[in-house]
Short mmCIF file of C-alpha atoms and ligand atoms in Angstrom, two decimals:
data_model
loop_
_atom_site.label_atom_id
_atom_site.label_comp_id
_atom_site.label_asym_id
_atom_site.label_seq_id
_atom_site.Cartn_x
_atom_site.Cartn_y
_atom_site.Cartn_z
CA MET A 1053 -25.76 -53.57 40.59
CA LYS A 1054 -27.24 -52.89 37.04
CA LYS A 1055 -26.53 -55.94 34.68
CA SER A 1056 -24.40 -54.91 31.68
CA LYS A 1057 -26.55 -55.60 28.38
CA THR A 1058 -25.14 -56.91 25.43
CA SER A 1059 -26.56 -56.74 21.42
CA PHE A 1060 -25.37 -58.00 18.25
CA PHE A 1061 -24.24 -55.83 15.27
CA CYS A 1062 -23.51 -56.79 12.04
CA GLN A 1063 -20.21 -55.36 11.30
CA HIS A 1064 -20.78 -54.13 7.65
CA CYS A 1065 -24.22 -51.85 8.03
CA GLY A 1066 -24.54 -51.91 11.82
CA TYR A 1067 -27.83 -54.02 11.91
CA MET A 1068 -28.62 -54.70 15.46
CA SER A 1069 -29.93 -57.88 16.67
CA PRO A 1070 -30.74 -59.34 20.16
CA LYS A 1071 -29.66 -62.19 18.78
CA TRP A 1072 -26.46 -63.91 17.48
CA LEU A 1073 -27.59 -64.45 13.35
CA GLY A 1074 -25.35 -65.86 10.48
CA LYS A 1075 -26.74 -64.09 7.73
CA CYS A 1076 -27.77 -60.17 8.23
CA PRO A 1077 -31.05 -59.16 7.28
CA SER A 1078 -30.09 -56.04 6.28
CA CYS A 1079 -27.24 -56.32 3.92
CA SER A 1080 -27.38 -60.04 3.60
CA GLY A 1081 -23.54 -60.59 4.85
CA TRP A 1082 -23.17 -63.73 6.19
CA ASN A 1083 -21.14 -64.18 9.51
CA CYS A 1084 -20.64 -60.69 10.22
CA PHE A 1085 -22.20 -60.54 13.66
CA ALA A 1086 -19.93 -59.21 16.65
CA GLU A 1087 -21.58 -59.23 20.32
CA GLU A 1088 -20.91 -55.79 21.54
CA LEU A 1089 -21.64 -54.13 25.23
CA VAL A 1090 -24.17 -51.24 24.56
CA SER A 1091 -23.96 -48.31 26.83
CA GLN A 1092 -25.72 -47.68 30.16
CA PRO A 1093 -29.07 -45.79 30.50
CA ASP A 1094 -26.99 -43.65 32.65
CA SER A 1095 -23.68 -42.89 30.76
CA GLY A 1096 -23.60 -39.35 30.80
CA GLY A 1097 -22.18 -38.41 26.99
CA ARG A 1098 -25.68 -39.23 25.06
CA ALA A 1099 -27.55 -37.10 27.63
CA SER A 1100 -26.00 -34.09 26.35
CA MET A 1101 -26.62 -34.82 22.85
CA SER A 1102 -29.00 -32.34 21.59
CA PHE A 1103 -29.12 -29.95 18.95
CA ASP A 1104 -31.41 -27.69 21.74
CA GLY A 1105 -33.55 -27.31 18.49
CA LYS A 1106 -37.02 -25.33 18.36
CA PRO A 1107 -39.81 -25.59 15.95
CA GLN A 1108 -39.78 -22.39 13.69
CA PRO A 1109 -41.76 -21.53 10.42
CA ILE A 1110 -39.68 -22.74 7.37
CA GLU A 1111 -40.26 -19.45 6.01
CA ASP A 1112 -37.90 -17.88 8.99
CA ILE A 1113 -35.24 -20.55 8.34
CA SER A 1114 -32.03 -18.51 6.47
CA ALA A 1115 -31.43 -20.41 3.29
CA ASP A 1116 -27.67 -18.85 3.35
CA GLU A 1117 -25.34 -21.35 2.81
CA GLY A 1118 -22.66 -18.92 3.78
CA GLU A 1119 -19.07 -19.05 1.91
CA ARG A 1120 -17.51 -22.23 1.13
CA MET A 1121 -14.22 -23.01 2.44
CA LEU A 1122 -11.90 -23.64 -0.28
CA THR A 1123 -9.03 -26.42 -0.06
CA GLY A 1124 -6.92 -24.65 -2.54
CA ILE A 1125 -6.76 -28.19 -4.43
CA ALA A 1126 -8.94 -27.38 -7.84
CA GLU A 1127 -9.90 -31.29 -7.56
CA ILE A 1128 -11.14 -31.78 -4.26
CA ASP A 1129 -13.10 -28.46 -4.29
CA ARG A 1130 -14.66 -29.62 -7.24
CA VAL A 1131 -15.73 -32.89 -6.16
CA LEU A 1132 -17.14 -31.30 -2.70
CA GLY A 1133 -19.27 -29.04 -5.14
CA GLY A 1134 -17.35 -26.33 -4.86
CA GLY A 1135 -15.34 -25.98 -1.46
CA ILE A 1136 -16.52 -27.25 2.12
CA VAL A 1137 -19.53 -25.96 3.62
CA ASP A 1138 -19.53 -24.78 7.47
CA GLY A 1139 -20.60 -27.64 9.75
CA SER A 1140 -20.58 -30.28 7.34
CA ALA A 1141 -19.27 -33.99 8.12
CA ILE A 1142 -17.39 -35.52 5.48
CA LEU A 1143 -16.35 -39.03 5.19
CA ILE A 1144 -13.52 -40.40 3.25
CA GLY A 1145 -13.03 -44.04 2.75
CA GLY A 1146 -10.86 -46.17 1.21
CA GLU A 1147 -8.27 -49.16 1.28
CA PRO A 1148 -5.50 -48.60 3.76
CA GLY A 1149 -2.41 -47.36 1.91
CA ILE A 1150 -4.36 -45.38 -1.10
CA GLY A 1151 -3.47 -42.10 0.17
CA LYS A 1152 -6.35 -40.65 2.71
CA SER A 1153 -3.68 -39.23 5.48
CA THR A 1154 -1.45 -37.98 2.39
CA LEU A 1155 -4.30 -35.96 1.23
CA MET A 1156 -5.93 -34.96 4.51
CA LEU A 1157 -2.26 -33.47 5.26
CA GLN A 1158 -1.71 -31.35 2.41
CA VAL A 1159 -5.69 -30.24 2.44
CA MET A 1160 -4.83 -28.98 5.78
CA LYS A 1161 -1.79 -27.42 5.03
CA ASN A 1162 -3.50 -25.42 2.48
CA ILE A 1163 -6.09 -24.16 4.79
CA ALA A 1164 -3.47 -23.52 7.66
CA VAL A 1165 -1.20 -21.48 5.41
CA GLY A 1166 -4.42 -19.38 4.35
CA GLY A 1167 -4.41 -18.54 8.06
CA ARG A 1168 -6.58 -20.48 9.60
CA LYS A 1169 -6.28 -22.92 12.59
CA VAL A 1170 -6.79 -26.29 11.63
CA LEU A 1171 -6.74 -29.67 13.79
CA TYR A 1172 -5.48 -32.55 12.37
CA VAL A 1173 -6.33 -35.59 15.05
CA SER A 1174 -4.51 -39.05 14.51
CA GLY A 1175 -5.07 -41.89 16.19
CA GLU A 1176 -3.00 -43.97 13.80
CA GLU A 1177 0.18 -42.81 13.71
CA SER A 1178 2.47 -40.82 16.31
CA ALA A 1179 3.40 -36.97 16.02
CA HIS A 1180 6.82 -38.03 14.91
CA GLN A 1181 5.42 -40.00 11.70
CA ILE A 1182 2.98 -37.41 10.86
CA LYS A 1183 6.05 -35.03 10.90
CA LEU A 1184 8.30 -36.73 8.70
CA ARG A 1185 5.38 -36.97 6.52
CA SER A 1186 4.68 -33.67 6.50
CA ASN A 1187 8.41 -33.18 5.59
CA ARG A 1188 8.29 -35.27 2.79
CA ILE A 1189 5.13 -33.52 1.32
CA GLY A 1190 6.06 -30.12 2.32
CA ALA A 1191 3.11 -29.86 4.51
CA SER A 1192 3.97 -27.35 7.25
CA ALA A 1193 2.42 -24.58 8.97
CA ARG A 1194 2.18 -22.74 12.11
CA ASP A 1195 -1.68 -22.93 12.66
CA LEU A 1196 -1.53 -26.65 11.67
CA LEU A 1197 -2.13 -27.99 14.93
CA VAL A 1198 -1.63 -32.32 15.11
CA LEU A 1199 -3.43 -34.12 18.04
CA VAL A 1200 -2.46 -37.87 18.67
CA GLU A 1201 -5.64 -39.04 20.67
CA VAL A 1202 -8.11 -41.51 20.58
CA SER A 1203 -10.30 -40.57 23.36
CA LEU A 1204 -13.81 -39.24 22.06
CA GLU A 1205 -14.47 -37.07 24.93
CA LYS A 1206 -10.72 -35.65 24.81
CA ILE A 1207 -11.00 -35.00 21.13
CA LEU A 1208 -14.03 -33.05 21.47
CA ASP A 1209 -12.76 -31.09 24.54
CA HIS A 1210 -9.76 -30.17 22.74
CA VAL A 1211 -12.22 -29.06 19.80
CA LYS A 1212 -14.18 -26.66 21.96
CA LYS A 1213 -11.08 -25.17 23.46
CA ILE A 1214 -8.88 -24.58 19.87
CA GLU A 1215 -12.18 -23.72 18.19
CA PRO A 1216 -10.21 -24.42 14.68
CA ALA A 1217 -11.41 -24.16 11.41
CA ILE A 1218 -11.57 -27.60 10.26
CA VAL A 1219 -11.15 -30.93 12.26
CA VAL A 1220 -9.85 -33.98 10.65
CA ILE A 1221 -10.56 -37.66 12.06
CA ASP A 1222 -7.42 -39.80 11.27
CA SER A 1223 -9.22 -42.75 11.48
CA ILE A 1224 -12.69 -42.78 13.14
CA GLN A 1225 -11.98 -46.41 13.63
CA THR A 1226 -9.30 -45.51 16.12
CA VAL A 1227 -11.52 -43.27 18.17
CA TYR A 1228 -13.30 -44.82 21.20
CA SER A 1229 -15.83 -43.30 23.81
CA GLY A 1230 -15.34 -44.26 27.47
CA ASP A 1231 -19.26 -44.44 27.70
CA LEU A 1232 -19.26 -47.85 25.45
CA MET A 1233 -18.17 -51.13 26.63
CA SER A 1234 -17.29 -52.38 23.07
CA ALA A 1235 -13.95 -52.38 21.58
CA PRO A 1236 -12.49 -49.48 19.70
CA GLY A 1237 -13.31 -50.12 16.11
CA SER A 1238 -16.35 -52.03 16.43
CA VAL A 1239 -19.62 -50.82 14.39
CA GLY A 1240 -21.11 -49.48 17.97
CA GLN A 1241 -18.09 -47.19 18.65
CA VAL A 1242 -17.46 -45.94 15.63
CA ARG A 1243 -21.32 -45.04 15.00
CA GLU A 1244 -21.45 -43.44 18.90
CA ALA A 1245 -18.04 -41.60 18.05
CA SER A 1246 -19.06 -40.51 14.27
CA SER A 1247 -22.71 -39.04 15.66
CA ARG A 1248 -21.23 -37.09 18.59
CA LEU A 1249 -18.57 -35.30 16.16
CA ILE A 1250 -21.14 -34.44 13.83
CA LEU A 1251 -23.44 -32.94 16.24
CA SER A 1252 -20.38 -31.06 17.52
CA ALA A 1253 -19.54 -30.13 13.92
CA LYS A 1254 -23.25 -28.97 13.31
CA LYS A 1255 -23.42 -26.90 16.37
CA ASN A 1256 -20.33 -25.25 16.00
CA GLY A 1257 -20.39 -24.86 12.17
CA ILE A 1258 -16.63 -26.40 12.24
CA PRO A 1259 -16.37 -28.94 9.38
CA VAL A 1260 -15.31 -32.46 10.15
CA PHE A 1261 -13.40 -34.72 7.90
CA LEU A 1262 -13.72 -38.42 9.14
CA ILE A 1263 -11.23 -40.90 7.54
CA GLY A 1264 -12.25 -44.44 7.48
CA HIS A 1265 -10.80 -47.56 6.32
CA VAL A 1266 -13.76 -49.81 5.41
CA THR A 1267 -16.78 -47.71 5.72
CA PRO A 1268 -19.57 -49.33 7.20
CA LYS A 1269 -22.88 -48.38 5.61
CA VAL A 1270 -24.13 -47.28 8.79
CA LEU A 1271 -21.65 -43.78 8.67
CA GLU A 1272 -22.83 -43.13 5.24
CA HIS A 1273 -26.06 -42.44 6.50
CA MET A 1274 -25.14 -40.20 8.98
CA VAL A 1275 -22.48 -37.65 7.00
CA ASP A 1276 -23.34 -35.09 4.80
CA THR A 1277 -20.97 -36.15 2.16
CA VAL A 1278 -19.02 -39.30 1.33
CA LEU A 1279 -15.72 -39.50 -0.37
CA TYR A 1280 -14.04 -42.39 -1.83
CA PHE A 1281 -10.66 -42.95 -2.97
CA GLU A 1282 -10.04 -45.45 -5.41
CA GLY A 1283 -7.13 -46.84 -7.50
CA ASP A 1284 -5.04 -49.89 -7.24
CA SER A 1285 -1.30 -50.21 -5.97
CA GLY A 1286 -0.13 -51.20 -9.50
CA HIS A 1287 -0.85 -47.70 -10.56
CA ALA A 1288 -0.17 -44.21 -9.35
CA TYR A 1289 -2.72 -42.51 -10.14
CA ARG A 1290 -5.94 -42.25 -7.52
CA ILE A 1291 -9.26 -41.15 -8.03
CA ILE A 1292 -11.43 -39.51 -5.07
CA ARG A 1293 -15.14 -40.01 -6.10
CA SER A 1294 -18.27 -38.46 -4.20
CA ILE A 1295 -20.74 -41.19 -3.68
CA LYS A 1296 -23.13 -39.23 -1.58
CA ASN A 1297 -23.20 -35.58 -1.30
CA ARG A 1298 -26.05 -33.26 0.24
CA PHE A 1299 -24.33 -30.06 -1.35
CA GLY A 1300 -23.25 -30.77 -5.02
CA PRO A 1301 -23.42 -33.29 -7.28
CA THR A 1302 -22.37 -37.04 -7.08
CA ASN A 1303 -20.36 -38.94 -9.14
CA GLU A 1304 -17.96 -36.20 -9.22
CA ILE A 1305 -14.44 -37.12 -9.43
CA GLY A 1306 -11.01 -36.06 -8.94
CA VAL A 1307 -7.89 -37.30 -10.44
CA PHE A 1308 -4.51 -37.48 -8.64
CA GLU A 1309 -1.10 -38.75 -9.03
CA MET A 1310 0.92 -40.20 -6.09
CA GLN A 1311 4.54 -39.01 -6.35
CA ASP A 1312 7.32 -39.47 -4.10
CA LYS A 1313 6.17 -35.71 -2.62
CA GLY A 1314 2.50 -36.46 -2.16
CA LEU A 1315 -0.51 -36.49 -4.29
CA LYS A 1316 -0.19 -34.13 -7.06
CA GLU A 1317 -3.80 -33.20 -8.98
CA VAL A 1318 -4.30 -34.44 -12.77
CA PRO A 1319 -5.58 -31.97 -14.59
CA ASN A 1320 -6.31 -33.24 -17.85
CA PRO A 1321 -7.15 -36.93 -16.75
CA SER A 1322 -8.36 -37.63 -20.56
CA ALA A 1323 -4.66 -37.39 -21.77
CA PHE A 1324 -3.59 -39.13 -18.58
CA PHE A 1325 -5.53 -42.18 -19.29
CA LEU A 1326 -5.27 -42.59 -22.98
CA ALA A 1327 -1.23 -42.07 -22.53
CA GLU A 1328 -0.54 -45.61 -23.20
CA ARG A 1329 -3.03 -46.62 -25.74
CA PRO A 1330 -1.87 -49.11 -28.68
CA GLN A 1331 -2.30 -47.56 -32.09
CA ASN A 1332 -4.29 -49.73 -34.72
CA ALA A 1333 -4.77 -52.36 -32.65
CA PRO A 1334 -7.54 -54.69 -32.59
CA GLY A 1335 -9.88 -54.62 -29.23
CA SER A 1336 -9.28 -50.83 -28.14
CA VAL A 1337 -11.92 -48.24 -28.21
CA VAL A 1338 -12.13 -44.86 -26.70
CA VAL A 1339 -15.40 -43.81 -24.88
CA PRO A 1340 -15.99 -40.27 -23.93
CA SER A 1341 -17.45 -41.47 -20.22
CA LEU A 1342 -19.00 -38.85 -17.95
CA GLU A 1343 -17.70 -38.73 -14.37
CA GLY A 1344 -20.39 -36.22 -12.31
CA THR A 1345 -20.12 -33.12 -14.39
CA ARG A 1346 -17.10 -34.16 -16.09
CA PRO A 1347 -16.33 -35.59 -19.45
CA ILE A 1348 -13.45 -38.11 -19.33
CA LEU A 1349 -12.05 -40.24 -22.21
CA VAL A 1350 -11.63 -43.73 -21.19
CA GLU A 1351 -9.99 -46.83 -23.56
CA ILE A 1352 -11.82 -49.56 -23.35
CA GLN A 1353 -10.17 -53.02 -24.25
CA ALA A 1354 -11.55 -56.18 -25.14
CA LEU A 1355 -9.94 -59.56 -26.11
CA VAL A 1356 -12.15 -62.45 -27.50
CA SER A 1357 -10.37 -65.64 -27.92
CA GLN A 1358 -11.46 -69.16 -29.11
CA SER A 1359 -12.14 -70.76 -25.62
CA ASN A 1360 -11.13 -74.36 -24.95
CA LEU A 1361 -13.03 -74.79 -21.71
CA GLY A 1362 -16.94 -76.04 -21.40
CA MET A 1363 -17.47 -72.93 -20.38
CA PRO A 1364 -16.18 -69.87 -21.26
CA ARG A 1365 -14.54 -67.32 -19.50
CA ARG A 1366 -16.28 -64.19 -19.07
CA THR A 1367 -14.38 -61.36 -17.27
CA ALA A 1368 -14.87 -57.68 -16.90
CA ILE A 1369 -12.58 -55.25 -15.35
CA GLY A 1370 -14.07 -51.74 -14.84
CA VAL A 1371 -17.50 -52.39 -16.48
CA ASP A 1372 -20.61 -54.05 -15.11
CA HIS A 1373 -20.08 -57.95 -15.56
CA ASN A 1374 -24.03 -58.52 -16.23
CA ARG A 1375 -24.19 -55.95 -18.85
CA VAL A 1376 -21.14 -57.44 -20.75
CA SER A 1377 -23.02 -60.49 -20.63
CA LEU A 1378 -26.08 -59.22 -22.13
CA LEU A 1379 -24.06 -57.44 -24.75
CA VAL A 1380 -22.52 -60.31 -26.12
CA ALA A 1381 -25.80 -62.06 -26.50
CA VAL A 1382 -27.29 -59.14 -28.39
CA LEU A 1383 -24.01 -59.15 -30.66
CA ASP A 1384 -24.85 -62.85 -31.26
CA ARG A 1385 -28.50 -62.38 -32.15
CA ILE A 1386 -28.55 -58.99 -33.83
CA CYS A 1387 -25.30 -58.84 -35.43
CA GLY A 1388 -24.86 -62.75 -36.12
CA LEU A 1389 -21.22 -62.33 -34.41
CA HIS A 1390 -21.20 -65.68 -32.63
CA LEU A 1391 -19.31 -65.19 -29.45
CA GLY A 1392 -20.53 -67.60 -27.36
CA GLY A 1393 -17.52 -70.30 -27.55
CA SER A 1394 -15.09 -67.66 -26.95
CA ASP A 1395 -13.45 -66.10 -23.81
CA ILE A 1396 -14.26 -62.80 -23.58
CA PHE A 1397 -12.20 -60.17 -21.22
CA ILE A 1398 -13.08 -56.56 -20.98
CA ASN A 1399 -10.84 -54.08 -19.35
CA VAL A 1400 -11.06 -50.42 -18.93
CA ALA A 1401 -7.39 -49.36 -19.71
CA GLY A 1402 -5.55 -47.69 -16.41
CA GLY A 1403 -7.64 -49.52 -13.89
CA VAL A 1404 -10.55 -46.60 -14.35
CA ARG A 1405 -14.38 -48.04 -13.52
CA VAL A 1406 -17.17 -46.74 -15.64
CA GLU A 1407 -20.81 -47.34 -14.63
CA GLU A 1408 -23.05 -45.59 -17.04
CA PRO A 1409 -24.44 -47.75 -19.40
CA ALA A 1410 -23.53 -45.18 -22.12
CA VAL A 1411 -20.10 -47.02 -22.49
CA ASP A 1412 -22.21 -50.06 -23.90
CA LEU A 1413 -21.74 -49.27 -27.61
CA GLY A 1414 -18.00 -49.01 -26.89
CA VAL A 1415 -17.89 -52.58 -25.45
CA VAL A 1416 -19.75 -53.75 -28.13
CA ALA A 1417 -17.32 -52.18 -30.88
CA ALA A 1418 -14.21 -53.36 -29.12
CA MET A 1419 -15.78 -57.05 -28.99
CA ALA A 1420 -16.69 -56.81 -32.53
CA SER A 1421 -13.16 -55.18 -33.30
CA SER A 1422 -11.39 -58.11 -31.35
CA PHE A 1423 -13.51 -60.56 -32.47
CA LEU A 1424 -13.14 -59.56 -36.22
CA ASP A 1425 -9.38 -58.92 -35.66
CA ARG A 1426 -10.16 -55.68 -37.30
CA PRO A 1427 -8.68 -52.30 -35.81
CA VAL A 1428 -10.90 -49.28 -35.28
CA ASP A 1429 -9.70 -46.04 -36.50
CA PRO A 1430 -7.36 -44.61 -33.57
CA ARG A 1431 -9.10 -41.03 -34.17
CA THR A 1432 -13.04 -42.57 -33.98
CA VAL A 1433 -14.82 -42.37 -30.38
CA ILE A 1434 -17.69 -44.49 -29.72
CA LEU A 1435 -20.75 -44.05 -27.24
CA GLY A 1436 -24.48 -45.09 -26.87
CA GLU A 1437 -26.14 -47.29 -24.81
CA VAL A 1438 -27.57 -50.56 -26.22
CA GLY A 1439 -30.92 -52.01 -25.91
CA LEU A 1440 -31.98 -55.70 -26.29
CA THR A 1441 -33.30 -55.44 -29.50
CA GLY A 1442 -29.84 -54.30 -30.67
CA GLU A 1443 -31.36 -50.38 -30.61
CA VAL A 1444 -28.90 -47.89 -29.88
CA ARG A 1445 -30.28 -45.28 -27.37
CA ALA A 1446 -29.50 -41.61 -26.35
CA VAL A 1447 -27.11 -40.74 -23.77
CA SER A 1448 -26.85 -37.64 -21.50
CA GLN A 1449 -24.97 -34.28 -22.26
CA MET A 1450 -23.81 -35.31 -25.44
CA ASP A 1451 -22.07 -32.27 -25.96
CA VAL A 1452 -19.64 -32.04 -23.45
CA ARG A 1453 -18.31 -35.53 -24.21
CA VAL A 1454 -18.34 -34.36 -28.06
CA LYS A 1455 -16.50 -30.99 -27.17
CA GLU A 1456 -13.78 -33.16 -24.91
CA ALA A 1457 -13.18 -35.47 -27.60
CA ALA A 1458 -12.62 -32.81 -30.17
CA ARG A 1459 -10.12 -31.10 -27.63
CA LEU A 1460 -8.04 -34.19 -27.41
CA GLY A 1461 -7.94 -34.39 -31.45
CA PHE A 1462 -10.43 -36.98 -32.29
CA ASP A 1463 -12.21 -36.46 -35.71
CA LYS A 1464 -14.95 -38.78 -35.91
CA CYS A 1465 -17.89 -39.71 -33.26
CA ILE A 1466 -20.32 -42.46 -33.57
CA LEU A 1467 -23.11 -41.64 -31.44
CA PRO A 1468 -27.05 -42.62 -31.56
CA LYS A 1469 -29.21 -40.47 -33.93
CA THR A 1470 -31.47 -39.80 -30.99
CA ASN A 1471 -28.95 -37.49 -29.49
CA MET A 1472 -28.50 -35.45 -33.11
CA ALA A 1473 -31.51 -33.38 -32.44
CA SER A 1474 -29.90 -31.78 -29.54
CA LEU A 1475 -26.20 -31.82 -30.52
CA THR A 1476 -24.30 -28.63 -31.14
CA LYS A 1477 -22.14 -28.67 -34.31
CA THR A 1478 -18.62 -28.87 -33.42
CA ALA A 1479 -16.05 -28.00 -35.64
CA LYS A 1480 -13.68 -30.44 -37.36
CA MET A 1481 -15.88 -33.61 -35.77
CA GLU A 1482 -17.36 -35.85 -38.11
CA ILE A 1483 -20.74 -37.53 -36.73
CA CYS A 1484 -21.74 -40.50 -37.65
CA ALA A 1485 -25.37 -41.32 -36.20
CA ILE A 1486 -26.87 -44.40 -35.75
CA SER A 1487 -29.78 -46.31 -34.23
CA SER A 1488 -28.97 -49.86 -34.39
CA LEU A 1489 -26.26 -52.28 -33.81
CA LYS A 1490 -26.15 -53.46 -37.63
CA ASP A 1491 -25.33 -49.81 -38.32
CA LEU A 1492 -22.42 -50.01 -36.06
CA LEU A 1493 -20.99 -52.89 -37.89
CA GLU A 1494 -21.50 -50.82 -41.19
CA ASN A 1495 -19.59 -48.04 -39.97
CA LEU A 1496 -17.21 -49.35 -37.24
CA PHE A 1497 -14.00 -50.36 -39.55
P1 LIG R 1816 -1.04 -42.87 3.13
O1 LIG R 1816 -1.33 -41.47 3.45
O2 LIG R 1816 -0.36 -43.69 4.76
O3 LIG R 1816 -2.34 -44.14 3.17
P2 LIG R 1816 -3.83 -44.27 3.92
O4 LIG R 1816 -4.11 -43.13 5.04
O5 LIG R 1816 -4.91 -44.36 2.89
O6 LIG R 1816 -3.82 -45.29 4.58
O7 LIG R 1816 -0.23 -43.10 2.06
C1 LIG R 1816 0.49 -44.23 2.08
C2 LIG R 1816 1.07 -44.72 0.75
O8 LIG R 1816 1.66 -43.63 0.03
C3 LIG R 1816 2.03 -45.34 1.23
O9 LIG R 1816 2.20 -46.83 0.39
C4 LIG R 1816 3.45 -44.60 0.59
C5 LIG R 1816 2.88 -43.59 -0.51
N1 LIG R 1816 3.25 -42.41 -0.53
C6 LIG R 1816 3.88 -41.83 -1.68
O10 LIG R 1816 4.28 -42.59 -2.45
N2 LIG R 1816 4.63 -40.64 -1.68
C7 LIG R 1816 4.30 -39.71 -0.74
O11 LIG R 1816 5.04 -38.67 -0.81
C8 LIG R 1816 3.56 -40.18 0.69
C9 LIG R 1816 3.50 -39.49 1.65
C10 LIG R 1816 3.03 -41.46 0.56
MG1 LIG R 1817 -3.83 -43.46 7.04
#
C-alpha cells in the first residue's frame, strides 16, 4: 500500500514546507502552519485538469472580449470594469456577516430575471434559509437555481449538466474535493477547489463568483478579479472595492447601504459621507479623494490634545499611521507647530479608508486646525501630497476632484501650485494654489 504523504501549509498564504515552521518565510506570519495530507499521484481529479491547449501565433488569437454580462446593479458593474467578462473568475472576500451572500443573491436574481439560468451553490446555508433570505430581499426568479452542495465533483457535474450563464460558490471554504485527504476549509482544499472551478469557468466560458471569508493570498493569484467587501458593523454602509482586476481599473469602489430589504446602492456617496459633518468645528477638513476613477469627498477629523503620557498617543483610523507620524514631524519642523507633546487622533468619518498620499494636506490642515482650535471654512476642500521638506506636491486627476467638490456646493479649493497648469477653470470655485506648508497656514483660516 502506498504511504500517504503530508506537507505543511501556511494557512494565510499557502506556502508549502516539508517541515513545520514557526514563521512563514513567504508572508512572515507566525504559527500559521498546519499539516495536510496531499493528494495521491494516482488521484483521478488532477489528471483531467488541462486546457488541452496548442501553441498558436499570437496574431491569430482573437482579441474580442465578447459582450460583458451586466448585473443590473450599476455599482457592481462599474467595480468590475463594465460588467462580467465571459469565463472570468471573481473572488469576493470580506468579514462574516458583511453581506456577501445577500449581494450575490441580489446579483443572481437580476441576471435570472433577464432570462438567463444562474446557479447559486451554497455549502453554508440550507435551501430553506436561502429561500427566507430571498423572500426578505425580494430575490426570486424561475431561472435562479439553488444548489446546496459541498462536494467539488458534484458541483462540477451539475454545472456541466445545467450550463448556467453564471455560477456562485458560497463559500469556497466549504467546498471540498474527495481527491484530497485534508480537511474542508484547509488551504490545500481551498486551492484545489478554486483551481478546478476556475479551470471549468475558463473552459466553458461560464463566469464564476467565489465567495471567501478570509481570502488566503494564494487565491488572489489564481482569480481574474478580487473584490473586497468592507465596512464595519457600526455603520450601515458597505464598500465593495476591486483589489485586483484583469479587466478594468483597480481600487474602483461601489457603495451600498445595508437595509432591511438587502443592499441598496448609494449613487451619491460624497453626500452620504458628508451628511453628518459638523459645521465650524476645529479639526474637520473635507478632502476630495479618488477611489479608482471616482472622486469621493471624505471628511478627515483630527483631535490634538495635551497628553499626560510619557509617550503621547497616536491613533489613525482610515489613513496610514506611518504617514501621520511623518506629517506630524513636518508640521513641527517646517511650521513650528509643536505637536510632540500631544495625543493625536485622526479619523476618516464614516469609517472610510483613504490610502492615497493626496490626502496628506487635508490631514495636516485638520491637525493644525485642532491644535490651534480654529475651524477651517466649511465650504473649503483641501488636497495635496506633502513632502519631507514641507513642499506640497501635485496629485493626479485634479479636474474630476475639483468638479466633484463644486457639485456638492464647495466654493474654495486649496491645492498644489504644480497642478495649476493642467487645471481647467470651474465656475464658482475659488482656487488657492500653494507650494509649501507655510502657505497652507497663511491661507487656512
Ligand atoms: P450575509 O449576506 O449573510 O453576510 P455574509 O454572507 O457576508 O456572511 O449578511 C448578513 C447580515 O446582513 C446579517 O447581519 C443581517 C444583515 N441583513 C440585513 O440587514 N438586511 C437584509 O435584508 C439581509 C438579507 C441581511
Ligand atoms: Mg454568507
